[in-house]
Short mmCIF file of C-alpha atoms in Angstrom, two decimals:
data_model
loop_
_atom_site.label_atom_id
_atom_site.label_comp_id
_atom_site.label_asym_id
_atom_site.label_seq_id
_atom_site.Cartn_x
_atom_site.Cartn_y
_atom_site.Cartn_z
CA MET K 19 68.50 46.00 -11.97
CA GLU K 20 72.33 45.43 -11.51
CA TYR K 21 73.47 41.99 -10.20
CA GLN K 22 74.94 43.50 -7.16
CA ASP K 23 71.47 45.20 -6.17
CA ALA K 24 70.10 41.48 -6.61
CA VAL K 25 72.80 40.13 -4.07
CA ARG K 26 72.05 43.14 -1.75
CA THR K 27 68.55 42.30 -1.70
CA LEU K 28 69.28 38.38 -0.99
CA ASN K 29 71.47 39.37 1.76
CA THR K 30 68.32 41.08 3.51
CA LEU K 31 66.69 37.94 3.82
CA GLN K 32 67.02 35.63 6.99
CA THR K 33 70.95 35.07 7.53
CA ASN K 34 72.16 31.64 7.51
CA ALA K 35 72.90 31.95 11.39
CA ASN K 36 69.28 32.62 12.09
CA TYR K 37 68.15 30.15 9.76
CA LEU K 38 70.12 27.63 11.75
CA GLU K 39 68.49 28.84 15.15
CA MET K 40 65.10 28.66 13.60
CA VAL K 41 65.75 25.21 12.34
CA LYS K 42 66.88 24.17 15.90
CA ARG K 43 63.52 25.41 17.20
CA GLU K 44 61.52 23.44 14.58
CA ARG K 45 63.61 20.48 14.46
CA GLY K 46 61.11 18.44 16.75
CA ASP K 47 58.76 18.55 13.75
CA PRO K 48 60.49 18.04 10.63
CA GLN K 49 57.43 17.91 8.83
CA THR K 50 56.96 21.90 9.49
CA GLN K 51 59.91 22.70 8.00
CA LEU K 52 59.34 20.53 4.67
CA GLU K 53 55.68 21.59 4.55
CA THR K 54 56.85 25.57 4.61
CA MET K 55 59.22 24.96 2.00
CA LYS K 56 56.65 23.17 0.05
CA LEU K 57 54.51 26.33 0.71
CA TYR K 58 57.08 28.77 -0.62
CA LEU K 59 57.46 26.42 -3.81
CA ALA K 60 53.68 26.48 -4.39
CA ARG K 61 54.00 30.52 -3.97
CA SER K 62 56.84 30.30 -6.21
CA GLY K 63 54.82 28.74 -9.16
CA LEU K 64 55.93 25.21 -8.93
CA GLN K 65 54.78 21.96 -7.14
CA VAL K 66 56.93 19.34 -5.90
CA GLU K 67 55.76 17.17 -8.94
CA ASP K 68 57.58 19.56 -11.19
CA LEU K 69 60.86 18.81 -9.57
CA ASP K 70 60.75 15.00 -10.79
CA GLN K 71 61.63 16.13 -14.24
CA LEU K 72 65.20 17.44 -13.15
CA ASN K 73 66.19 13.86 -12.79
CA ILE K 74 67.96 14.65 -9.46
CA ILE K 75 70.93 13.02 -7.75
CA HIS K 76 70.73 14.22 -4.02
CA ILE K 77 73.84 14.00 -2.12
CA THR K 78 74.65 14.51 1.64
CA GLY K 79 77.61 13.76 3.97
CA THR K 80 79.87 15.48 6.38
CA LYS K 81 82.94 15.36 4.36
CA GLY K 82 83.29 15.69 0.65
CA LYS K 83 79.95 15.97 -0.40
CA GLY K 84 80.84 19.18 -2.64
CA SER K 85 83.87 17.24 -4.02
CA THR K 86 81.69 14.18 -4.83
CA CYS K 87 78.90 16.45 -6.48
CA ALA K 88 81.80 18.03 -8.50
CA PHE K 89 83.00 14.70 -9.73
CA THR K 90 79.56 13.18 -10.60
CA GLU K 91 78.38 16.40 -12.51
CA ARG K 92 81.70 16.38 -14.31
CA ILE K 93 81.49 12.54 -15.15
CA LEU K 94 77.80 13.01 -16.76
CA ARG K 95 78.79 16.28 -18.49
CA SER K 96 81.15 14.09 -20.07
CA TYR K 97 78.58 11.99 -21.88
CA GLY K 98 77.22 15.29 -23.48
CA LEU K 99 74.41 15.81 -21.00
CA LYS K 100 73.13 19.36 -19.84
CA THR K 101 73.94 19.33 -16.18
CA GLY K 102 72.75 21.57 -13.27
CA PHE K 103 74.65 21.70 -10.01
CA PHE K 104 73.29 23.58 -6.85
CA SER K 105 75.86 23.37 -3.81
CA SER K 106 76.83 25.51 -0.85
CA PRO K 107 78.47 27.78 0.30
CA HIS K 108 80.08 29.99 -2.49
CA LEU K 109 83.74 31.04 -2.27
CA VAL K 110 83.59 34.43 -4.27
CA GLN K 111 80.00 35.23 -5.81
CA VAL K 112 76.80 33.68 -4.83
CA ARG K 113 75.98 32.67 -8.38
CA GLU K 114 78.72 29.88 -7.91
CA ARG K 115 75.91 28.01 -5.98
CA ILE K 116 73.83 27.62 -9.15
CA ARG K 117 75.77 26.01 -12.32
CA ILE K 118 74.98 25.05 -15.65
CA ASN K 119 77.27 22.50 -17.27
CA GLY K 120 79.78 23.29 -14.67
CA GLN K 121 79.96 27.09 -14.89
CA PRO K 122 78.16 29.62 -12.51
CA ILE K 123 75.19 31.17 -14.22
CA SER K 124 75.76 34.53 -15.47
CA SER K 125 75.13 37.68 -13.39
CA GLU K 126 72.50 38.68 -16.17
CA LEU K 127 70.75 35.23 -15.44
CA PHE K 128 71.09 35.40 -11.94
CA THR K 129 69.56 38.80 -11.70
CA LYS K 130 66.78 37.97 -14.10
CA HIS K 131 65.69 34.63 -11.99
CA PHE K 132 66.22 36.48 -8.64
CA TRP K 133 64.00 39.31 -9.09
CA ARG K 134 61.20 36.99 -10.99
CA LEU K 135 61.14 34.72 -7.90
CA TYR K 136 61.49 37.56 -5.49
CA HIS K 137 58.47 39.69 -6.72
CA ARG K 138 56.35 36.51 -7.01
CA LEU K 139 57.08 35.80 -3.65
CA GLU K 140 56.42 39.38 -2.67
CA GLU K 141 53.13 39.38 -4.36
CA THR K 142 51.93 36.07 -2.50
CA LYS K 143 53.06 36.65 1.08
CA ASP K 144 50.96 36.99 4.03
CA ASP K 145 51.92 39.45 6.39
CA SER K 146 49.83 37.87 9.09
CA SER K 147 51.62 34.47 8.80
CA CYS K 148 55.17 33.47 9.83
CA VAL K 149 56.00 32.45 6.21
CA SER K 150 56.23 35.68 4.50
CA MET K 151 59.50 35.47 2.86
CA PRO K 152 61.90 32.47 2.82
CA GLY K 153 65.47 32.70 4.27
CA TYR K 154 68.61 33.10 2.24
CA PHE K 155 69.39 29.39 1.63
CA ARG K 156 65.85 28.37 1.12
CA PHE K 157 65.51 31.25 -1.56
CA LEU K 158 68.43 30.10 -3.53
CA THR K 159 67.43 26.36 -3.21
CA LEU K 160 63.89 27.58 -4.70
CA MET K 161 65.81 29.86 -7.47
CA ALA K 162 67.92 26.73 -8.31
CA PHE K 163 64.89 24.66 -9.02
CA HIS K 164 63.43 27.34 -11.17
CA VAL K 165 66.63 27.99 -13.13
CA PHE K 166 67.13 24.44 -13.79
CA LEU K 167 63.65 23.88 -15.02
CA GLN K 168 63.87 27.16 -16.96
CA GLU K 169 67.24 26.10 -18.64
CA LYS K 170 66.03 22.57 -19.47
CA VAL K 171 68.59 20.39 -17.92
CA ASP K 172 68.92 16.88 -18.51
CA LEU K 173 69.78 16.10 -14.82
CA ALA K 174 70.57 18.20 -11.58
CA VAL K 175 73.24 17.42 -8.99
CA VAL K 176 71.78 18.78 -5.53
CA GLU K 177 73.94 18.84 -2.55
CA VAL K 178 72.01 19.13 0.80
CA GLY K 179 72.54 22.20 2.81
CA ILE K 180 72.88 20.90 6.47
CA GLY K 181 72.05 17.50 7.60
CA GLY K 182 69.34 15.90 5.27
CA ALA K 183 66.07 14.83 6.98
CA TYR K 184 65.20 18.43 7.82
CA ASP K 185 67.05 20.17 5.22
CA CYS K 186 64.96 22.17 2.44
CA THR K 187 66.33 20.41 -0.43
CA ASN K 188 64.41 17.28 0.94
CA ILE K 189 61.54 18.56 -0.64
CA ILE K 190 62.67 16.36 -3.61
CA ARG K 191 60.24 13.38 -3.82
CA LYS K 192 61.75 11.48 -6.46
CA PRO K 193 65.46 11.70 -7.21
CA VAL K 194 67.10 9.10 -9.45
CA VAL K 195 69.76 8.18 -6.94
CA CYS K 196 71.02 9.28 -3.56
CA GLY K 197 74.56 9.35 -2.02
CA ILE K 198 75.98 9.85 1.46
CA THR K 199 79.57 10.83 1.74
CA SER K 200 82.01 10.03 4.67
CA LEU K 201 80.34 10.91 7.89
CA GLY K 202 82.09 13.08 10.93
CA ILE K 203 81.03 15.41 13.55
CA ASP K 204 79.68 18.89 12.42
CA HIS K 205 76.85 21.25 12.98
CA THR K 206 76.21 19.33 16.45
CA GLY K 207 73.92 22.00 17.85
CA LEU K 208 71.48 20.88 14.73
CA LEU K 209 72.35 17.55 14.20
CA GLY K 210 73.34 15.77 17.35
CA ASN K 211 76.65 15.27 18.81
CA THR K 212 77.46 11.41 17.85
CA MET K 213 77.86 10.01 14.79
CA GLU K 214 74.46 7.72 15.16
CA LYS K 215 72.49 10.59 15.38
CA ILE K 216 74.26 12.58 12.38
CA ALA K 217 73.96 9.62 10.46
CA TRP K 218 70.07 9.37 11.11
CA GLN K 219 69.56 12.96 9.92
CA LYS K 220 71.82 12.04 6.81
CA GLY K 221 69.82 9.08 5.98
CA GLY K 222 66.64 11.33 5.92
CA ILE K 223 67.52 11.78 2.09
CA PHE K 224 66.49 8.16 1.38
CA LYS K 225 63.24 7.35 -0.60
CA SER K 226 61.30 4.28 -1.11
CA GLY K 227 62.74 2.33 -4.11
CA VAL K 228 65.26 4.88 -5.05
CA PRO K 229 68.85 3.49 -4.92
CA ALA K 230 71.41 4.92 -2.62
CA PHE K 231 75.04 4.54 -2.30
CA THR K 232 77.50 5.15 0.71
CA VAL K 233 81.29 4.84 1.33
CA LEU K 234 82.76 2.80 4.26
CA GLN K 235 81.65 4.26 7.46
CA PRO K 236 82.20 3.15 11.28
CA ASP K 237 80.09 0.46 12.38
CA GLU K 238 77.73 2.20 14.42
CA PRO K 239 76.49 4.87 12.02
CA LEU K 240 76.68 2.42 9.04
CA ALA K 241 73.97 0.60 10.79
CA VAL K 242 72.23 3.44 11.39
CA LEU K 243 72.07 4.06 7.71
CA ARG K 244 71.13 0.53 6.92
CA ASP K 245 68.20 0.62 9.23
CA ARG K 246 66.98 3.81 8.12
CA ALA K 247 67.18 2.56 4.51
CA GLN K 248 65.47 -0.80 5.45
CA GLN K 249 62.60 1.05 7.13
CA ILE K 250 61.37 2.65 4.00
CA SER K 251 62.54 0.17 1.54
CA CYS K 252 65.46 1.93 0.04
CA PRO K 253 68.27 -0.24 -1.55
CA LEU K 254 71.36 1.08 0.01
CA TYR K 255 74.83 -0.26 -1.27
CA LEU K 256 78.19 -0.06 -0.10
CA CYS K 257 80.94 1.36 -2.37
CA PRO K 258 83.88 -0.62 -3.06
CA PRO K 259 87.25 1.28 -2.93
CA LEU K 260 88.51 2.92 -5.96
CA GLN K 261 91.27 0.51 -6.59
CA ALA K 262 88.88 -2.22 -7.09
CA LEU K 263 87.50 -0.22 -10.09
CA GLU K 264 91.20 0.21 -11.14
CA GLU K 265 92.14 -3.49 -11.27
CA GLY K 266 92.66 -4.86 -14.70
CA GLY K 267 92.73 -1.17 -16.17
CA PRO K 268 94.90 2.25 -16.03
CA PRO K 269 95.07 3.80 -12.62
CA LEU K 270 92.31 6.53 -12.62
CA THR K 271 93.55 10.26 -12.62
CA LEU K 272 91.70 12.57 -10.45
CA GLY K 273 91.43 16.32 -11.02
CA LEU K 274 91.35 17.02 -7.13
CA GLU K 275 94.39 16.51 -5.14
CA GLY K 276 94.64 14.38 -1.96
CA GLU K 277 94.21 10.55 -0.86
CA HIS K 278 90.68 11.32 0.49
CA GLN K 279 89.33 12.36 -2.74
CA ARG K 280 89.53 8.84 -4.00
CA SER K 281 86.68 7.91 -1.72
CA ASN K 282 84.69 10.59 -3.29
CA ALA K 283 85.70 9.59 -6.86
CA ALA K 284 84.37 5.94 -5.89
CA LEU K 285 80.88 7.20 -4.74
CA ALA K 286 80.63 9.76 -7.55
CA LEU K 287 81.24 6.86 -10.23
CA GLN K 288 78.68 4.60 -8.67
CA LEU K 289 76.21 7.46 -8.49
CA ALA K 290 76.97 8.35 -12.23
CA ARG K 291 76.80 4.83 -13.34
CA CYS K 292 73.42 4.41 -11.41
CA TRP K 293 71.86 7.29 -13.16
CA LEU K 294 73.10 6.19 -16.55
CA GLN K 295 71.09 2.93 -16.14
CA GLN K 296 68.23 4.08 -14.67
CA LYS K 297 67.85 6.42 -17.55
CA GLY K 298 68.48 3.69 -20.12
CA TYR K 299 72.06 4.60 -21.34
CA GLN K 300 74.05 1.59 -22.71
CA ASP K 301 77.45 2.81 -22.15
CA ALA K 302 77.49 2.61 -18.17
CA GLY K 303 80.78 0.64 -17.70
CA GLU K 304 81.54 -3.19 -18.26
CA LEU K 305 80.51 -5.04 -15.01
CA LYS K 306 83.47 -7.21 -13.45
CA ALA K 307 82.92 -9.98 -11.19
CA SER K 308 80.64 -9.01 -8.51
CA ARG K 309 81.24 -9.48 -4.62
CA PRO K 310 79.10 -11.53 -2.50
CA SER K 311 77.02 -9.78 -0.06
CA LEU K 312 77.46 -11.06 3.77
CA PRO K 313 74.46 -11.60 6.36
CA GLY K 314 73.94 -8.50 8.14
CA GLN K 315 75.93 -6.13 5.83
CA LEU K 316 75.09 -3.62 3.15
CA PRO K 317 75.40 -5.42 -0.31
CA PRO K 318 78.17 -4.12 -2.06
CA ALA K 319 77.68 -1.66 -4.93
CA PRO K 320 78.90 -3.34 -8.41
CA VAL K 321 82.61 -3.58 -9.38
CA PHE K 322 82.87 -2.15 -12.94
CA GLN K 323 85.28 -1.11 -15.63
CA PRO K 324 84.91 2.84 -15.74
CA THR K 325 84.38 3.89 -19.12
CA PRO K 326 86.36 6.53 -21.06
CA HIS K 327 83.66 9.27 -20.38
CA MET K 328 84.01 8.45 -16.81
CA GLN K 329 87.83 8.66 -16.73
CA GLN K 330 87.80 12.00 -18.61
CA GLY K 331 85.11 13.47 -16.14
CA LEU K 332 87.16 12.26 -13.08
CA ARG K 333 90.46 13.80 -14.81
CA HIS K 334 88.96 17.01 -15.51
CA THR K 335 87.16 17.82 -12.40
CA GLU K 336 87.66 21.15 -10.84
CA TRP K 337 86.30 22.47 -7.50
CA PRO K 338 87.89 25.43 -6.30
CA GLY K 339 89.11 26.24 -2.67
CA ARG K 340 89.55 22.00 -1.87
CA THR K 341 93.16 20.86 -2.05
CA GLN K 342 93.93 23.57 -4.45
CA LEU K 343 97.39 24.67 -5.09
CA LEU K 344 98.45 27.87 -6.58
CA ARG K 345 102.10 28.57 -7.48
CA ARG K 346 103.01 32.43 -7.66
CA GLY K 347 106.69 33.09 -7.91
CA PRO K 348 108.44 32.36 -4.47
CA LEU K 349 104.89 31.54 -2.87
CA THR K 350 102.77 28.68 -3.12
CA TRP K 351 99.30 28.78 -1.76
CA TYR K 352 97.84 25.47 -0.53
CA LEU K 353 93.92 26.28 -0.10
CA ASP K 354 91.57 23.83 1.56
CA GLY K 355 88.04 24.57 3.21
CA ALA K 356 88.42 21.77 5.91
CA HIS K 357 86.47 22.57 9.02
CA THR K 358 85.98 19.50 10.96
CA THR K 359 88.71 17.22 12.74
CA SER K 360 88.69 14.46 10.31
CA SER K 361 88.52 16.72 7.17
CA MET K 362 91.35 18.46 8.87
CA GLN K 363 93.53 15.40 9.16
CA ALA K 364 93.02 14.58 5.45
CA CYS K 365 94.15 18.21 4.79
CA VAL K 366 97.37 17.95 6.78
CA ARG K 367 98.26 14.86 5.05
CA TRP K 368 97.83 16.38 1.42
CA PHE K 369 99.57 19.27 2.59
CA ARG K 370 102.60 17.28 3.61
CA GLN K 371 102.53 15.39 0.63
CA ALA K 372 102.58 18.12 -1.44
CA LEU K 373 105.30 19.77 0.55
CA HIS K 374 107.57 16.71 0.05
CA ARG K 375 106.67 16.83 -3.78
CA CYS K 376 107.53 20.22 -4.43
CA GLU K 377 110.96 21.28 -5.56
CA ARG K 378 113.40 22.67 -2.87
CA PRO K 379 115.29 25.84 -3.68
CA ASP K 380 118.84 25.70 -4.02
CA SER K 381 119.60 28.08 -1.62
CA GLY K 382 118.02 30.33 0.71
CA SER K 383 115.58 29.60 3.73
CA GLU K 384 111.83 28.15 3.23
CA VAL K 385 109.07 29.39 5.60
CA ARG K 386 105.80 27.73 6.30
CA VAL K 387 102.78 29.94 7.35
CA LEU K 388 99.41 28.85 8.54
CA LEU K 389 96.36 31.40 7.75
CA PHE K 390 93.51 29.96 9.66
CA ASN K 391 89.93 30.91 10.93
CA SER K 392 87.05 28.94 12.27
CA THR K 393 83.32 29.82 12.74
CA GLY K 394 80.30 28.78 14.24
CA ASP K 395 80.26 26.13 17.19
CA ARG K 396 83.18 24.51 15.62
CA ASP K 397 86.18 23.25 17.96
CA SER K 398 89.05 25.36 16.84
CA ALA K 399 91.10 24.21 19.74
CA ALA K 400 90.84 20.76 18.04
CA LEU K 401 91.58 21.77 14.60
CA LEU K 402 94.60 23.48 15.38
CA LYS K 403 95.94 20.67 17.37
CA VAL K 404 95.71 18.63 14.08
CA LEU K 405 97.76 21.33 12.45
CA GLN K 406 100.51 21.61 14.85
CA PRO K 407 102.78 18.87 13.50
CA CYS K 408 102.88 20.84 10.11
CA GLN K 409 105.74 22.86 11.73
CA PHE K 410 104.57 26.47 10.84
CA ASP K 411 107.04 29.37 11.29
CA TYR K 412 104.06 31.48 11.64
CA ALA K 413 100.29 31.34 12.33
CA ILE K 414 97.95 33.94 11.10
CA PHE K 415 94.51 34.53 12.22
CA CYS K 416 91.97 36.82 10.67
CA PRO K 417 88.17 37.08 10.20
CA ASN K 418 86.54 35.93 7.20
CA LEU K 419 86.37 39.54 5.98
CA VAL K 420 88.19 40.51 2.86
CA GLU K 421 88.54 44.30 3.40
CA MET K 422 88.15 46.39 6.51
CA ALA K 423 86.70 49.27 4.40
CA SER K 424 83.21 48.37 2.96
CA THR K 425 83.30 47.69 -0.52
CA ASP K 426 80.63 47.73 -3.72
CA ASN K 427 80.86 43.70 -3.37
CA ALA K 428 77.88 42.29 -1.80
CA ASP K 429 78.66 38.64 -2.59
CA GLN K 430 81.26 38.56 0.69
CA GLN K 431 78.67 40.71 2.93
CA ASN K 432 77.93 38.85 6.28
CA PHE K 433 75.42 40.18 8.66
CA THR K 434 75.49 37.32 11.06
CA VAL K 435 78.21 38.73 13.49
CA THR K 436 79.94 42.10 14.25
CA LEU K 437 83.66 42.98 13.89
CA ASP K 438 84.21 42.65 17.69
CA GLN K 439 82.91 39.09 17.77
CA VAL K 440 84.96 37.86 14.87
CA LEU K 441 88.14 39.56 16.15
CA LEU K 442 87.47 38.05 19.86
CA ARG K 443 87.14 34.86 17.99
CA CYS K 444 90.43 35.06 16.09
CA LEU K 445 91.96 36.11 19.42
CA THR K 446 90.87 32.93 21.12
CA HIS K 447 92.18 30.88 18.07
CA GLN K 448 95.67 32.73 18.74
CA GLN K 449 95.41 31.67 22.53
CA HIS K 450 94.65 28.21 21.45
CA TRP K 451 97.82 28.00 19.39
CA SER K 452 99.83 29.37 21.91
CA ARG K 453 98.77 26.79 24.65
CA LEU K 454 99.62 24.20 22.51
CA HIS K 455 102.93 25.47 21.74
CA GLU K 456 103.55 25.88 25.46
CA LYS K 457 102.62 22.33 25.82
CA GLN K 458 105.15 21.27 23.19
CA ALA K 459 107.81 23.58 24.75
CA SER K 460 109.60 20.73 26.72
CA PRO K 461 111.26 18.65 23.83
CA ASP K 462 112.55 15.31 24.70
CA PRO K 463 116.39 15.71 25.36
CA TRP K 464 117.24 12.82 23.38
CA SER K 465 115.29 13.81 20.01
CA THR K 466 116.83 15.33 17.06
CA PRO K 467 115.81 19.14 16.99
CA GLY K 468 113.78 20.13 14.37
CA GLN K 469 112.86 16.62 13.12
CA GLU K 470 109.42 16.47 11.46
CA GLN K 471 107.52 13.42 12.67
CA GLY K 472 106.80 11.03 9.86
CA GLY K 473 108.37 13.31 7.52
CA PRO K 474 111.99 13.14 5.68
CA ALA K 475 114.77 15.50 6.75
CA SER K 476 114.25 17.35 3.31
CA LEU K 477 111.05 18.70 4.62
CA LEU K 478 112.82 20.69 7.45
CA LEU K 479 112.75 24.44 7.32
CA ALA K 480 116.25 25.92 7.50
CA PRO K 481 117.49 28.30 8.15
CA HIS K 482 114.60 30.25 9.69
CA PRO K 483 114.16 32.65 12.37
CA PRO K 484 115.48 31.84 16.08
CA HIS K 485 112.18 30.91 17.54
CA THR K 486 110.84 27.36 17.93
CA HIS K 487 108.22 26.05 15.43
CA GLY K 488 104.37 27.41 16.37
CA ALA K 489 105.93 30.16 18.71
CA SER K 490 104.99 33.27 16.47
CA SER K 491 101.42 34.23 15.92
CA LEU K 492 99.47 37.28 14.79
CA VAL K 493 95.83 38.41 14.40
CA PHE K 494 94.94 40.47 11.38
CA SER K 495 91.64 42.73 11.36
CA CYS K 496 90.96 41.22 7.45
CA ILE K 497 92.15 38.81 4.90
CA SER K 498 93.62 41.72 3.02
CA HIS K 499 95.92 42.79 5.60
CA ALA K 500 96.91 39.37 6.39
CA LEU K 501 97.89 38.72 2.68
CA GLN K 502 99.80 41.78 2.52
CA TRP K 503 102.00 40.67 5.56
CA ILE K 504 102.35 37.20 4.26
CA THR K 505 103.38 38.20 0.52
CA GLN K 506 105.24 41.19 1.24
CA GLY K 507 104.65 42.43 -2.42
CA ARG K 508 106.27 39.11 -3.78
CA ASP K 509 102.94 37.95 -5.24
CA PRO K 510 102.77 38.65 -8.90
CA VAL K 511 98.95 39.06 -8.89
CA PHE K 512 98.07 40.37 -5.46
CA GLN K 513 99.86 43.86 -5.60
CA PRO K 514 97.46 46.08 -3.32
CA PRO K 515 98.21 49.90 -2.83
CA ASN K 516 100.50 50.90 -0.01
CA PRO K 517 99.85 48.53 3.25
CA PRO K 518 98.10 50.43 6.02
CA ARG K 519 99.84 52.29 8.82
CA GLY K 520 100.57 49.95 11.66
CA LEU K 521 100.99 46.55 9.73
CA LEU K 522 104.25 46.16 10.94
CA ALA K 523 103.70 47.77 14.29
CA HIS K 524 103.87 44.46 16.24
CA PRO K 525 107.57 43.04 16.89
CA VAL K 526 106.69 39.74 15.36
CA ALA K 527 105.23 41.27 12.28
CA TYR K 528 108.23 43.37 11.89
CA SER K 529 110.96 40.67 12.09
CA GLY K 530 108.65 38.12 10.23
CA ALA K 531 108.38 40.75 7.26
CA MET K 532 112.12 40.72 6.99
CA VAL K 533 112.28 36.81 6.96
CA LEU K 534 109.41 36.73 4.37
CA GLN K 535 110.81 39.12 2.45
CA GLU K 536 114.27 37.28 2.07
CA ALA K 537 112.77 33.77 1.86
CA ALA K 538 113.49 31.51 -1.09
CA ALA K 539 110.11 29.95 -0.78
CA VAL K 540 107.10 30.53 1.13
CA HIS K 541 104.40 27.86 1.68
CA VAL K 542 101.03 29.07 3.04
CA LEU K 543 98.19 26.66 4.00
CA VAL K 544 94.86 28.58 4.12
CA THR K 545 92.39 26.55 5.91
CA GLY K 546 89.59 26.23 8.77
CA SER K 547 86.74 27.95 6.87
CA LEU K 548 85.75 27.93 3.25
CA HIS K 549 84.55 31.41 3.52
CA LEU K 550 88.16 32.16 4.63
CA VAL K 551 89.42 30.51 1.56
CA GLY K 552 86.81 32.20 -0.89
CA GLY K 553 87.92 35.57 0.45
CA VAL K 554 91.55 34.50 -0.29
CA LEU K 555 90.87 33.58 -3.60
CA LYS K 556 88.77 36.67 -4.28
CA LEU K 557 92.14 38.60 -3.65
CA LEU K 558 94.54 36.20 -5.37
CA GLU K 559 92.31 35.48 -8.42
CA PRO K 560 90.45 38.78 -9.39
CA SER K 561 89.08 36.93 -12.51
CA LEU K 562 86.50 34.75 -10.19
CA SER K 563 85.07 38.39 -9.29
CA GLN K 564 84.14 39.14 -12.79
#
């Protein structure tokens, strides 16, 4: 059978939104979820002991866990090791979630392993029980384990789906090392609404005797992680900042942009070094002077000199959709899947720094466009408030739907919501944006008009249409329509057929189209949802769909 047939069948399994609801109901007894996952594993032909041979690095956190996984995997691949990497969500194709040596598994390999696992679970299901077929994420987790074992990887980097304690990846009983990235508020309906509750969930991946590393966190959640580790005799270490590893050597070049990636890279270096040491590798970085541990605090992770392999790995790390730049003629696309308040703050810092670095056109106007969506229980008003200082000329809102018409591509299908629901959500985003603008509409009479706080005058957008920043916003019914309006046919790769009727019917759309057509430079920030970023990449980078 074809790859698309496999993906369509996968999509019929319990959807992620329904899975979250089920987990919420079961969360009082985490053992129930983990035991259910073990049953699925057994029905698939594996036991939890089989996973020990995967030499797993298990990583959770709120912000940067995917980037940390990508850094870790790339560092270890630089040592000539065969790597497996399981992550979520995917941007364009579901097979991105399961990677061998950094590359998504082929359509053929995905299709082969999907049907093998699907038929095995079909043959062993009991219709009288509630565990007939696993949900979408559970199925892909099982499939990743099968693929990694079949492909005989030297190690597997496994990213937690949501949380840690109750996550279905947590059937792993003997990882080589664990990592926890920066913590923040996300998935509050499932993980709790305080940093301490979220830290407790994340610390659920700790295992007795298995070393674990984390980055600097606020005192309260860090204390929760420390207590969680102590309760089960897990040696937990606090990563020194990246600059401590750079002292006495060359500055480290990272393949991922943004100051916040330095924290992720520091954690990845510790995870990779610990894995290498545990597996008996000698070339794991020369130790520098160790720092003393203060009473009541976490012991510091070692300060060492990153090896050439490590430096190469950091330099060559790629992770699409996170602080990613695409330059296309007059258009520059800034893509980042930030979806929490703190990750959005990091995204804004990166965006403004990137704007500051880019060359200014000799003549003509510059236009800034925000393309935004937010889903689930996330506070879009708070996210938009963080974005407001960027002084966008236009704010565009659309659902995470690539095209209005149904297509043959099953990778982007989402059965969890209706079109009416997602469009209403976009209208809500637009209302939040308008209210933020109204609050800002009474400027200080003594301030310099248009001066951007915290940025040099060279970042100002002039000339631009006669409206104050943030005043103009539009809602489009899909990503393709939004991109057609933003690009105005000026992106050399994205060249869709004739725009749909009514695309310029709104006065703002009509006047804005004129501005975009004449602008010397158009800067587009796409953020708020990784699924939105994935849909945009699907249209801007057709090769990702092949």
